[in-house]
Amino acid sequence: NEVFVCVQAPSKKQQSKPDEIIVGSSIGTLRVLNIERHTLVTTIDAAHRGTIHQVAFANDGKRVASCSED
């Protein structure tokens, strides 16, 4: 079963995407969600081979970074 393990919202400096959050899961999937519209923006399946432990938006709000044990 997939468990969502980490969530990151943009900081106040990253206002280009203020309504989006990144969600990392226990099966290595990343999702970007629009929290205002309650919609899925994009999914990156198999971003990692295992649990994603940390996610973050880049300072420009256009890219994301994630880390896992792989």
PDB file of C-alpha atoms in Angstrom:
ATOM      1  CA  ASN A   1       0.000   0.000   0.000  1.00  0.00           C
ATOM      2  CA  GLU A   2       1.133   3.520  -0.757  1.00  0.00           C
ATOM      3  CA  VAL A   3       1.595   5.897   2.156  1.00  0.00           C
ATOM      4  CA  PHE A   4       2.232   9.611   1.693  1.00  0.00           C
ATOM      5  CA  VAL A   5       5.225  10.442   3.832  1.00  0.00           C
ATOM      6  CA  CYS A   6       6.290  14.013   3.130  1.00  0.00           C
ATOM      7  CA  VAL A   7       4.664  17.203   1.951  1.00  0.00           C
ATOM      8  CA  GLN A   8       6.210  20.553   1.059  1.00  0.00           C
ATOM      9  CA  ALA A   9       4.458  23.827   0.336  1.00  0.00           C
ATOM     10  CA  PRO A  10       6.329  26.703  -1.294  1.00  0.00           C
ATOM     11  CA  SER A  11       7.833  29.303   1.015  1.00  0.00           C
ATOM     12  CA  LYS A  12       6.797  32.940   0.917  1.00  0.00           C
ATOM     13  CA  LYS A  13       9.776  33.611  -1.404  1.00  0.00           C
ATOM     14  CA  GLN A  14       8.374  31.108  -3.894  1.00  0.00           C
ATOM     15  CA  GLN A  15       5.127  32.850  -4.708  1.00  0.00           C
ATOM     16  CA  SER A  16       5.026  31.701  -8.352  1.00  0.00           C
ATOM     17  CA  LYS A  17       3.281  28.488  -7.207  1.00  0.00           C
ATOM     18  CA  PRO A  18       1.543  29.436  -3.941  1.00  0.00           C
ATOM     19  CA  ASP A  19      -1.359  27.017  -4.429  1.00  0.00           C
ATOM     20  CA  GLU A  20       0.720  23.894  -5.088  1.00  0.00           C
ATOM     21  CA  ILE A  21       2.251  21.323  -2.775  1.00  0.00           C
ATOM     22  CA  ILE A  22       4.605  18.423  -3.455  1.00  0.00           C
ATOM     23  CA  VAL A  23       3.783  15.032  -1.969  1.00  0.00           C
ATOM     24  CA  GLY A  24       6.278  12.177  -1.746  1.00  0.00           C
ATOM     25  CA  SER A  25       5.205   8.607  -1.058  1.00  0.00           C
ATOM     26  CA  SER A  26       6.452   5.336   0.372  1.00  0.00           C
ATOM     27  CA  ILE A  27       6.601   3.748  -3.097  1.00  0.00           C
ATOM     28  CA  GLY A  28       8.750   6.457  -4.702  1.00  0.00           C
ATOM     29  CA  THR A  29       6.027   8.473  -6.421  1.00  0.00           C
ATOM     30  CA  LEU A  30       6.007  12.277  -6.475  1.00  0.00           C
ATOM     31  CA  ARG A  31       2.832  14.270  -6.976  1.00  0.00           C
ATOM     32  CA  VAL A  32       2.228  17.983  -7.362  1.00  0.00           C
ATOM     33  CA  LEU A  33      -1.237  18.972  -6.177  1.00  0.00           C
ATOM     34  CA  ASN A  34      -3.148  22.231  -6.543  1.00  0.00           C
ATOM     35  CA  ILE A  35      -4.658  22.749  -3.112  1.00  0.00           C
ATOM     36  CA  GLU A  36      -6.967  25.575  -4.171  1.00  0.00           C
ATOM     37  CA  ARG A  37      -8.612  23.580  -6.979  1.00  0.00           C
ATOM     38  CA  HIS A  38      -8.189  20.158  -5.306  1.00  0.00           C
ATOM     39  CA  THR A  39      -6.589  18.773  -8.475  1.00  0.00           C
ATOM     40  CA  LEU A  40      -3.559  16.720  -9.423  1.00  0.00           C
ATOM     41  CA  VAL A  41      -1.098  18.820 -11.453  1.00  0.00           C
ATOM     42  CA  THR A  42       1.383  16.070 -12.291  1.00  0.00           C
ATOM     43  CA  THR A  43       2.653  12.674 -11.156  1.00  0.00           C
ATOM     44  CA  ILE A  44       6.170  11.320 -11.466  1.00  0.00           C
ATOM     45  CA  ASP A  45       5.907   7.562 -11.090  1.00  0.00           C
ATOM     46  CA  ALA A  46       9.044   5.764  -9.935  1.00  0.00           C
ATOM     47  CA  ALA A  47      10.862   9.002  -9.107  1.00  0.00           C
ATOM     48  CA  HIS A  48      12.708   6.808  -6.599  1.00  0.00           C
ATOM     49  CA  ARG A  49      12.872   3.089  -5.880  1.00  0.00           C
ATOM     50  CA  GLY A  50      11.748   3.471  -2.287  1.00  0.00           C
ATOM     51  CA  THR A  51      10.339   5.851   0.272  1.00  0.00           C
ATOM     52  CA  ILE A  52      10.786   9.535  -0.487  1.00  0.00           C
ATOM     53  CA  HIS A  53      12.033  11.208   2.689  1.00  0.00           C
ATOM     54  CA  GLN A  54      12.204  14.865   1.684  1.00  0.00           C
ATOM     55  CA  VAL A  55      10.784  17.112  -1.024  1.00  0.00           C
ATOM     56  CA  ALA A  56      11.264  20.812  -1.789  1.00  0.00           C
ATOM     57  CA  PHE A  57      10.473  23.429  -4.386  1.00  0.00           C
ATOM     58  CA  ALA A  58      13.402  25.219  -6.041  1.00  0.00           C
ATOM     59  CA  ASN A  59      13.658  28.929  -5.264  1.00  0.00           C
ATOM     60  CA  ASP A  60      12.068  29.787  -8.614  1.00  0.00           C
ATOM     61  CA  GLY A  61       9.090  27.517  -7.856  1.00  0.00           C
ATOM     62  CA  LYS A  62       9.434  25.811 -11.262  1.00  0.00           C
ATOM     63  CA  ARG A  63      11.380  22.720 -10.203  1.00  0.00           C
ATOM     64  CA  VAL A  64      11.240  20.253  -7.347  1.00  0.00           C
ATOM     65  CA  ALA A  65      13.875  18.188  -5.585  1.00  0.00           C
ATOM     66  CA  SER A  66      13.405  14.959  -3.675  1.00  0.00           C
ATOM     67  CA  CYS A  67      15.579  12.520  -1.775  1.00  0.00           C
ATOM     68  CA  SER A  68      15.359   8.868  -0.915  1.00  0.00           C
ATOM     69  CA  GLU A  69      17.739   6.115   0.140  1.00  0.00           C
ATOM     70  CA  ASP A  70      18.354   5.028  -3.474  1.00  0.00           C
TER      71      ASP A  70
END
